[in-house]
Amino acid sequence: MNWIDYRTAVPFNYSRENIKDLPEQAIVTIFADERERLFEAALKIPYNPYRTDEQEKFIAEAKGLSDLLSSESRKLIDHELYEGYGAVLISGLPMDPDLPDTPEKGGSLSPDYKKTFVTEAMLMAFGNLTNTEPFNFRQEGWGMAPLIDNIVPVLKLKDQRGAGGYSNDFPFHCESTWHRKRPDFLILAGIRSAENAKTLVFSADQLKGTKWYEEAGMMEGRFRLKAPDLYLKMEAAGIPMGTPHHSSMSPLAIKEEKVELNLNFNGIDCIDQEAVDWMHSLEQFIEDNSVGTILQPGSLLILNNSRTCHTRTGYIPSFNKKDRWFIRGYFKRDLWAGVNLDMNHADKQLFNELLACGWTDAEGKLTKEFLRYVFEYKELEKLDGKMQQLAQNAFGYTPVAGSRIV
């Protein structure tokens, strides 16, 4: 089948000059007493999230900070994420008191780069409200998989449509839509802002009463989502992707009478020209009805990844050590769920081989014996041909229980 790459067929060409603000219903401002309680508690966490041996302890204590929020704030956030807009901007959050320069590169930070980790604690505290676990993909940070991903402009990556890039307008997408471990929630926490760098959001709620609601679920089999080129390049360099290259699902689906979004306008193939035209019309509708916000210091944006899609506008950094800086976290329910044991013959054979060599247990969960290949993919090169292939296939079972890298 000759699939048509949508972005090649329809080059990106949207001005994004008149962006409406995020609706008031999707903004929650933290009360002053809440902010003070959160600030004091965050400063008391004795662990460093950028030290591997302290990371789990930091996460556990930071999660507990969510108990300091008022019941009113929690109800507002919960309602908007599940029943309302699907996105919530939290403002008025505490900040680190002694902030260093914006890092020159993104990803993880060296453990001594910051003196305090208030913003990182807010990321985990508000992530805890979604009853999910933080994680990241091996391919992020060029194989370093930073659990807390610092996003900053990087000159040599200026044209990249992703972390580090800044010079172009990035198409709308749900985060890692095609991946078997697609995040349920994405959280962005602002540290420094840029005047013209807007985070844009489109809510599935805006499809109510439109033809799109009527057509949701009718396009099954006419599109396929695909992995980013960067992930494919890293797989070719020896970093297993741990998920199929493509995923077939309807761009719009109905679940419990609500529309779910499965979109990435920069990573989708169409079966024919009619499908291209349909997708183009949908993209135009989303561009015309999106809203935006500048992610300010002390603000945090939570996105329900099946009810919203998002992007950013292009901007021009000054590279004066005070450029835009935010941290990003992925959060997922059932992060450590095992594989479906009701599998076909080929899957059963793989499962039995993994079980025989001690890399998985009877429930389909990878064991800690496999962790060294997850944390250091170059260990794969030490295996012989058959075992190396088996290990590469095993990445489709990640993460190992208790670890957070997929």
CSV table of C-alpha atoms in Angstrom, one decimal:
chain,number,residue,atom,x,y,z
A,1,MET,CA,0.0,0.0,0.0
A,2,ASN,CA,1.3,3.5,-0.9
A,3,TRP,CA,0.6,5.6,2.1
A,4,ILE,CA,0.7,9.4,1.7
A,5,ASP,CA,2.6,11.4,4.3
A,6,TYR,CA,0.2,14.0,5.3
A,7,ARG,CA,2.7,16.8,6.1
A,8,THR,CA,4.4,16.3,2.7
A,9,ALA,CA,1.1,16.5,1.0
A,10,VAL,CA,-0.1,19.5,3.0
A,11,PRO,CA,2.9,21.7,4.0
A,12,PHE,CA,2.5,23.6,7.3
A,13,ASN,CA,1.2,27.1,6.6
A,14,TYR,CA,-0.8,28.7,9.5
A,15,SER,CA,-0.2,32.2,10.7
A,16,ARG,CA,-1.4,31.9,14.3
A,17,GLU,CA,-1.6,35.7,14.7
A,18,ASN,CA,-4.9,36.0,16.5
A,19,ILE,CA,-4.9,33.4,19.3
A,20,LYS,CA,-7.6,33.6,21.8
A,21,ASP,CA,-6.7,33.2,25.5
A,22,LEU,CA,-7.2,30.0,27.4
A,23,PRO,CA,-10.8,30.2,28.8
A,24,GLU,CA,-11.2,31.3,32.4
A,25,GLN,CA,-12.9,28.0,33.3
A,26,ALA,CA,-9.5,26.3,32.6
A,27,ILE,CA,-7.5,28.5,34.9
A,28,VAL,CA,-7.1,27.8,38.6
A,29,THR,CA,-5.2,30.3,40.8
A,30,ILE,CA,-3.7,28.8,44.0
A,31,PHE,CA,-4.6,30.7,47.2
A,32,ALA,CA,-1.8,32.5,49.0
A,33,ASP,CA,-2.0,30.2,52.0
A,34,GLU,CA,-1.8,27.1,49.7
A,35,ARG,CA,1.2,28.6,48.0
A,36,GLU,CA,3.0,29.2,51.3
A,37,ARG,CA,2.3,25.7,52.5
A,38,LEU,CA,3.5,24.2,49.2
A,39,PHE,CA,6.7,26.4,49.2
A,40,GLU,CA,7.7,25.5,52.8
A,41,ALA,CA,7.0,21.8,52.3
A,42,ALA,CA,8.9,21.7,49.0
A,43,LEU,CA,12.0,23.3,50.5
A,44,LYS,CA,12.0,20.6,53.3
A,45,ILE,CA,12.3,17.7,50.9
A,46,PRO,CA,15.9,16.5,51.5
A,47,TYR,CA,16.4,14.7,48.2
A,48,ASN,CA,17.7,15.7,44.8
A,49,PRO,CA,15.5,14.6,41.8
A,50,TYR,CA,18.6,14.7,39.5
A,51,ARG,CA,20.5,12.1,41.6
A,52,THR,CA,19.5,8.7,40.4
A,53,ASP,CA,19.8,7.1,43.9
A,54,GLU,CA,17.5,9.8,45.4
A,55,GLN,CA,15.0,10.1,42.7
A,56,GLU,CA,12.3,7.7,44.0
A,57,LYS,CA,12.5,9.3,47.5
A,58,PHE,CA,12.1,12.7,46.0
A,59,ILE,CA,9.0,11.5,44.0
A,60,ALA,CA,7.4,9.9,47.0
A,61,GLU,CA,7.8,13.1,49.2
A,62,ALA,CA,6.8,15.5,46.4
A,63,LYS,CA,3.6,13.5,45.7
A,64,GLY,CA,2.6,14.0,49.2
A,65,LEU,CA,2.5,17.8,48.7
A,66,SER,CA,-0.8,17.4,46.8
A,67,ASP,CA,-2.5,16.8,50.2
A,68,LEU,CA,-1.8,20.5,51.0
A,69,LEU,CA,-4.1,21.7,48.3
A,70,SER,CA,-7.6,22.9,49.3
A,71,SER,CA,-10.5,20.6,48.4
A,72,GLU,CA,-11.9,23.5,46.3
A,73,SER,CA,-8.7,23.6,44.2
A,74,ARG,CA,-8.7,19.8,43.8
A,75,LYS,CA,-12.3,19.7,42.6
A,76,LEU,CA,-11.8,22.5,40.1
A,77,ILE,CA,-8.7,20.8,38.6
A,78,ASP,CA,-10.4,17.3,38.6
A,79,HIS,CA,-13.5,18.6,36.9
A,80,GLU,CA,-11.7,20.5,34.1
A,81,LEU,CA,-9.4,17.6,33.3
A,82,TYR,CA,-12.1,15.0,33.0
A,83,GLU,CA,-15.5,16.8,32.4
A,84,GLY,CA,-14.5,20.2,31.1
A,85,TYR,CA,-11.8,21.6,28.8
A,86,GLY,CA,-9.3,18.8,29.3
A,87,ALA,CA,-6.6,21.3,30.2
A,88,VAL,CA,-5.9,23.2,33.4
A,89,LEU,CA,-3.5,26.1,33.9
A,90,ILE,CA,-2.5,26.4,37.6
A,91,SER,CA,-1.1,29.8,38.5
A,92,GLY,CA,0.3,31.3,41.6
A,93,LEU,CA,2.6,28.4,42.5
A,94,PRO,CA,5.8,28.8,44.5
A,95,MET,CA,9.1,29.2,42.7
A,96,ASP,CA,12.7,28.4,43.6
A,97,PRO,CA,14.1,31.3,45.5
A,98,ASP,CA,17.6,31.4,44.0
A,99,LEU,CA,17.3,30.5,40.3
A,100,PRO,CA,20.4,29.9,38.2
A,101,ASP,CA,20.8,30.9,34.6
A,102,THR,CA,18.7,29.1,32.0
A,103,PRO,CA,20.7,25.9,31.1
A,104,GLU,CA,22.5,25.8,27.7
A,105,LYS,CA,21.0,22.5,26.8
A,106,GLY,CA,17.9,20.6,27.8
A,107,GLY,CA,17.2,17.2,29.4
A,108,SER,CA,18.4,16.4,32.9
A,109,LEU,CA,20.4,18.8,35.0
A,110,SER,CA,23.7,18.1,36.8
A,111,PRO,CA,22.8,17.4,40.4
A,112,ASP,CA,24.5,20.6,41.6
A,113,TYR,CA,23.0,23.0,39.0
A,114,LYS,CA,20.1,24.1,41.3
A,115,LYS,CA,20.2,24.6,45.0
A,116,THR,CA,16.5,23.9,45.5
A,117,PHE,CA,13.8,21.9,43.6
A,118,VAL,CA,10.5,23.7,44.2
A,119,THR,CA,9.3,23.6,40.6
A,120,GLU,CA,10.2,19.9,40.3
A,121,ALA,CA,8.2,19.2,43.5
A,122,MET,CA,5.2,21.0,42.0
A,123,LEU,CA,5.5,18.8,38.9
A,124,MET,CA,5.2,15.6,40.9
A,125,ALA,CA,2.6,17.0,43.3
A,126,PHE,CA,0.2,18.0,40.6
A,127,GLY,CA,0.9,14.8,38.7
A,128,ASN,CA,-0.2,12.9,41.7
A,129,LEU,CA,-3.7,14.5,41.4
A,130,THR,CA,-4.2,12.4,38.2
A,131,ASN,CA,-3.5,9.1,39.9
A,132,THR,CA,-0.7,8.3,37.5
A,133,GLU,CA,3.0,7.6,37.7
A,134,PRO,CA,5.8,9.8,36.1
A,135,PHE,CA,7.9,8.2,33.4
A,136,ASN,CA,9.8,9.0,30.2
A,137,PHE,CA,10.8,7.4,26.9
A,138,ARG,CA,14.4,6.1,26.3
A,139,GLN,CA,14.6,8.2,23.2
A,140,GLU,CA,14.1,11.5,24.9
A,141,GLY,CA,17.3,13.5,25.6
A,142,TRP,CA,19.1,11.4,22.8
A,143,GLY,CA,18.9,8.2,24.9
A,144,MET,CA,19.4,9.8,28.3
A,145,ALA,CA,15.6,9.6,29.2
A,146,PRO,CA,15.5,12.4,31.8
A,147,LEU,CA,12.5,11.8,34.1
A,148,ILE,CA,12.3,15.5,34.6
A,149,ASP,CA,12.9,17.0,31.2
A,150,ASN,CA,14.2,20.6,31.2
A,151,ILE,CA,13.1,22.3,27.9
A,152,VAL,CA,15.2,25.3,26.7
A,153,PRO,CA,16.1,26.8,23.3
A,154,VAL,CA,19.2,25.3,21.8
A,155,LEU,CA,20.8,27.1,18.8
A,156,LYS,CA,21.8,24.0,16.8
A,157,LEU,CA,18.3,22.6,17.3
A,158,LYS,CA,16.4,25.8,16.3
A,159,ASP,CA,14.5,24.1,13.4
A,160,GLN,CA,13.7,20.9,15.3
A,161,ARG,CA,10.0,20.3,15.8
A,162,GLY,CA,10.3,19.3,19.4
A,163,ALA,CA,12.4,20.0,22.6
A,164,GLY,CA,15.2,22.5,21.9
A,165,GLY,CA,13.6,23.9,18.7
A,166,TYR,CA,12.1,27.4,18.6
A,167,SER,CA,12.2,28.9,15.1
A,168,ASN,CA,9.2,27.2,13.5
A,169,ASP,CA,5.6,26.7,14.3
A,170,PHE,CA,5.1,23.2,15.5
A,171,PRO,CA,1.9,21.4,14.3
A,172,PHE,CA,-0.7,20.2,16.7
A,173,HIS,CA,-0.3,16.8,18.3
A,174,CYS,CA,-1.2,14.6,21.2
A,175,GLU,CA,1.9,13.5,23.0
A,176,SER,CA,3.5,10.3,21.6
A,177,THR,CA,0.2,9.3,20.2
A,178,TRP,CA,1.4,6.2,18.3
A,179,HIS,CA,3.3,4.7,21.3
A,180,ARG,CA,2.0,1.7,23.2
A,181,LYS,CA,2.8,3.7,26.4
A,182,ARG,CA,1.3,7.0,25.3
A,183,PRO,CA,1.1,9.3,28.3
A,184,ASP,CA,-2.3,9.9,29.9
A,185,PHE,CA,-1.3,13.3,31.0
A,186,LEU,CA,1.4,15.8,30.1
A,187,ILE,CA,2.5,18.5,32.6
A,188,LEU,CA,4.5,21.6,31.8
A,189,ALA,CA,5.8,23.8,34.6
A,190,GLY,CA,7.1,27.3,33.8
A,191,ILE,CA,10.4,28.6,35.2
A,192,ARG,CA,11.1,31.4,32.8
A,193,SER,CA,8.9,32.7,30.0
A,194,ALA,CA,9.4,34.2,26.5
A,195,GLU,CA,7.2,37.0,25.4
A,196,ASN,CA,6.0,35.4,22.1
A,197,ALA,CA,6.3,31.8,22.9
A,198,LYS,CA,2.7,30.6,23.3
A,199,THR,CA,1.6,27.1,24.2
A,200,LEU,CA,-1.5,26.4,22.2
A,201,VAL,CA,-4.3,24.0,23.2
A,202,PHE,CA,-7.3,22.5,21.4
A,203,SER,CA,-9.9,20.7,23.4
A,204,ALA,CA,-12.1,17.8,22.1
A,205,ASP,CA,-14.9,19.6,24.0
A,206,GLN,CA,-14.9,22.1,21.0
A,207,LEU,CA,-16.1,19.4,18.7
A,208,LYS,CA,-19.5,19.1,20.2
A,209,GLY,CA,-22.2,20.0,17.8
A,210,THR,CA,-19.9,19.8,14.8
A,211,LYS,CA,-19.7,17.4,11.9
A,212,TRP,CA,-16.5,16.1,13.5
A,213,TYR,CA,-18.4,14.7,16.4
A,214,GLU,CA,-20.7,12.9,14.0
A,215,GLU,CA,-17.7,11.5,12.0
A,216,ALA,CA,-15.6,10.5,15.0
A,217,GLY,CA,-14.8,6.8,14.7
A,218,MET,CA,-15.8,6.6,11.1
A,219,MET,CA,-12.2,6.9,9.7
A,220,GLU,CA,-10.8,3.7,11.2
A,221,GLY,CA,-8.2,2.1,8.9
A,222,ARG,CA,-7.7,5.2,6.7
A,223,PHE,CA,-4.8,6.7,8.7
A,224,ARG,CA,-1.8,5.5,10.6
A,225,LEU,CA,0.3,7.3,13.2
A,226,LYS,CA,4.0,6.9,13.0
A,227,ALA,CA,7.1,7.3,15.1
A,228,PRO,CA,9.1,10.5,14.8
A,229,ASP,CA,12.1,10.5,12.5
A,230,LEU,CA,14.4,11.2,15.5
A,231,TYR,CA,13.2,8.0,17.2
A,232,LEU,CA,13.9,6.0,14.0
A,233,LYS,CA,17.4,7.4,13.7
A,234,MET,CA,18.1,6.5,17.3
A,235,GLU,CA,16.8,3.0,16.7
A,236,ALA,CA,19.2,2.7,13.8
A,237,ALA,CA,22.0,3.8,16.1
A,238,GLY,CA,21.2,0.9,18.5
A,239,ILE,CA,18.6,2.4,20.9
A,240,PRO,CA,15.5,0.1,20.7
A,241,MET,CA,12.2,1.9,20.4
A,242,GLY,CA,10.2,-0.6,22.3
A,243,THR,CA,7.0,-0.1,20.3
A,244,PRO,CA,5.8,-0.7,16.7
A,245,HIS,CA,6.7,2.0,14.2
A,246,HIS,CA,3.1,2.6,13.3
A,247,SER,CA,-0.3,2.6,15.0
A,248,SER,CA,-3.7,2.4,13.2
A,249,MET,CA,-6.5,4.2,15.0
A,250,SER,CA,-9.2,6.7,14.2
A,251,PRO,CA,-8.0,10.3,14.6
A,252,LEU,CA,-11.2,11.0,16.4
A,253,ALA,CA,-12.9,8.3,18.5
A,254,ILE,CA,-16.0,8.2,20.7
A,255,LYS,CA,-15.6,6.8,24.2
A,256,GLU,CA,-18.4,7.1,26.8
A,257,GLU,CA,-20.0,9.7,24.6
A,258,LYS,CA,-16.9,11.9,24.5
A,259,VAL,CA,-14.5,12.5,21.7
A,260,GLU,CA,-11.0,11.2,22.2
A,261,LEU,CA,-8.2,12.7,20.0
A,262,ASN,CA,-5.5,10.5,18.4
A,263,LEU,CA,-3.6,13.2,16.4
A,264,ASN,CA,-0.2,14.2,15.2
A,265,PHE,CA,-0.3,16.4,12.2
A,266,ASN,CA,3.5,16.0,11.8
A,267,GLY,CA,3.4,12.2,12.0
A,268,ILE,CA,0.5,10.7,10.2
A,269,ASP,CA,0.0,8.8,6.9
A,270,CYS,CA,-3.2,8.9,4.9
A,271,ILE,CA,-4.6,6.0,2.7
A,272,ASP,CA,-5.6,8.2,-0.2
A,273,GLN,CA,-6.2,11.8,-1.3
A,274,GLU,CA,-9.7,11.8,0.2
A,275,ALA,CA,-8.2,11.0,3.6
A,276,VAL,CA,-5.6,13.8,3.1
A,277,ASP,CA,-8.4,16.3,2.4
A,278,TRP,CA,-10.4,15.2,5.4
A,279,MET,CA,-7.3,15.6,7.6
A,280,HIS,CA,-6.5,19.0,6.2
A,281,SER,CA,-10.0,20.2,6.9
A,282,LEU,CA,-9.7,18.9,10.5
A,283,GLU,CA,-6.3,20.6,11.0
A,284,GLN,CA,-7.8,23.9,9.7
A,285,PHE,CA,-10.7,23.6,12.2
A,286,ILE,CA,-8.3,23.0,15.1
A,287,GLU,CA,-6.0,25.9,14.1
A,288,ASP,CA,-9.1,28.2,13.9
A,289,ASN,CA,-10.4,27.1,17.3
A,290,SER,CA,-7.3,26.8,19.4
A,291,VAL,CA,-6.5,28.9,22.4
A,292,GLY,CA,-3.1,29.8,23.9
A,293,THR,CA,-1.2,30.9,27.0
A,294,ILE,CA,2.3,32.0,27.7
A,295,LEU,CA,3.7,29.6,30.3
A,296,GLN,CA,4.7,32.0,33.1
A,297,PRO,CA,7.1,31.4,36.0
A,298,GLY,CA,5.1,29.8,38.8
A,299,SER,CA,2.4,28.4,36.5
A,300,LEU,CA,1.8,24.8,35.5
A,301,LEU,CA,-0.3,23.4,32.6
A,302,ILE,CA,-1.8,20.0,32.9
A,303,LEU,CA,-3.1,18.4,29.7
A,304,ASN,CA,-5.4,15.4,29.4
A,305,ASN,CA,-3.6,13.7,26.5
A,306,SER,CA,-6.7,12.1,25.0
A,307,ARG,CA,-9.0,15.1,25.3
A,308,THR,CA,-6.5,17.8,24.1
A,309,CYS,CA,-3.9,18.3,21.5
A,310,HIS,CA,-1.3,21.0,21.8
A,311,THR,CA,1.7,22.8,20.3
A,312,ARG,CA,3.7,26.0,20.6
A,313,THR,CA,4.4,29.0,18.4
A,314,GLY,CA,7.8,29.8,17.1
A,315,TYR,CA,9.8,32.5,18.9
A,316,ILE,CA,13.2,34.2,19.0
A,317,PRO,CA,15.4,33.6,22.0
A,318,SER,CA,18.0,36.1,23.0
A,319,PHE,CA,20.5,33.6,24.5
A,320,ASN,CA,21.3,35.9,27.3
A,321,LYS,CA,21.0,33.2,30.0
A,322,LYS,CA,17.5,34.2,30.8
A,323,ASP,CA,15.7,32.5,28.0
A,324,ARG,CA,12.5,30.4,28.1
A,325,TRP,CA,12.8,27.5,30.5
A,326,PHE,CA,10.2,25.0,31.6
A,327,ILE,CA,10.2,21.4,32.8
A,328,ARG,CA,8.1,18.6,31.3
A,329,GLY,CA,6.7,15.4,32.8
A,330,TYR,CA,4.9,12.5,31.3
A,331,PHE,CA,2.4,10.6,33.5
A,332,LYS,CA,0.6,7.3,33.0
A,333,ARG,CA,-1.9,5.0,34.6
A,334,ASP,CA,-1.0,1.3,35.0
A,335,LEU,CA,2.6,2.2,34.1
A,336,TRP,CA,3.9,-1.2,35.3
A,337,ALA,CA,1.0,-3.4,33.9
A,338,GLY,CA,2.3,-6.6,32.3
A,339,VAL,CA,1.6,-7.7,28.8
A,340,ASN,CA,-1.6,-9.2,27.6
A,341,LEU,CA,-1.1,-13.0,27.9
A,342,ASP,CA,-3.9,-13.7,25.5
A,343,MET,CA,-1.5,-13.5,22.6
A,344,ASN,CA,-0.9,-15.0,19.2
A,345,HIS,CA,1.7,-17.8,18.6
A,346,ALA,CA,4.6,-15.5,17.8
A,347,ASP,CA,4.0,-13.4,20.9
A,348,LYS,CA,3.8,-16.6,23.1
A,349,GLN,CA,7.1,-17.8,21.6
A,350,LEU,CA,8.8,-14.5,22.5
A,351,PHE,CA,7.2,-14.5,26.0
A,352,ASN,CA,8.4,-18.1,26.6
A,353,GLU,CA,12.0,-17.2,25.5
A,354,LEU,CA,12.1,-14.2,27.8
A,355,LEU,CA,10.7,-16.3,30.6
A,356,ALA,CA,13.4,-18.9,30.0
A,357,CYS,CA,16.3,-16.5,30.3
A,358,GLY,CA,14.9,-14.8,33.4
A,359,TRP,CA,14.0,-11.5,31.7
A,360,THR,CA,10.3,-11.7,32.4
A,361,ASP,CA,8.1,-13.3,35.0
A,362,ALA,CA,5.0,-15.4,34.7
A,363,GLU,CA,2.8,-12.3,34.7
A,364,GLY,CA,4.5,-10.8,31.7
A,365,LYS,CA,6.5,-8.2,33.6
A,366,LEU,CA,10.2,-7.6,32.9
A,367,THR,CA,12.5,-8.5,35.8
A,368,LYS,CA,15.3,-6.5,37.3
A,369,GLU,CA,17.7,-8.8,35.4
A,370,PHE,CA,16.9,-6.7,32.3
A,371,LEU,CA,17.4,-3.3,33.9
A,372,ARG,CA,21.0,-2.9,32.8
A,373,TYR,CA,20.0,-3.0,29.2
A,374,VAL,CA,17.4,-0.3,29.9
A,375,PHE,CA,19.8,2.0,31.6
A,376,GLU,CA,22.7,1.4,29.3
A,377,TYR,CA,21.7,0.3,25.8
A,378,LYS,CA,25.3,-0.3,24.8
A,379,GLU,CA,25.2,-3.4,27.0
A,380,LEU,CA,23.2,-4.9,24.1
A,381,GLU,CA,26.3,-5.0,22.0
A,382,LYS,CA,27.9,-7.5,24.4
A,383,LEU,CA,25.2,-10.1,23.6
A,384,ASP,CA,25.4,-12.6,20.8
A,385,GLY,CA,23.1,-12.3,17.8
A,386,LYS,CA,20.1,-14.3,19.0
A,387,MET,CA,20.2,-12.9,22.5
A,388,GLN,CA,20.7,-9.4,21.2
A,389,GLN,CA,17.6,-9.7,19.1
A,390,LEU,CA,15.7,-11.2,22.0
A,391,ALA,CA,16.7,-8.2,24.2
A,392,GLN,CA,15.7,-5.7,21.6
A,393,ASN,CA,12.3,-7.4,21.4
A,394,ALA,CA,12.1,-7.3,25.2
A,395,PHE,CA,12.0,-3.5,25.1
A,396,GLY,CA,8.4,-3.9,24.0
A,397,TYR,CA,7.7,-5.0,27.6
A,398,THR,CA,9.2,-2.0,29.3
A,399,PRO,CA,9.2,-0.4,31.8
A,400,VAL,CA,10.7,-2.8,34.4
A,401,ALA,CA,8.5,-2.8,37.5
A,402,GLY,CA,9.7,0.0,39.7
A,403,SER,CA,11.7,1.8,37.0
A,404,ARG,CA,10.3,4.6,34.9
A,405,ILE,CA,12.0,4.3,31.5
A,406,VAL,CA,10.0,2.9,28.6
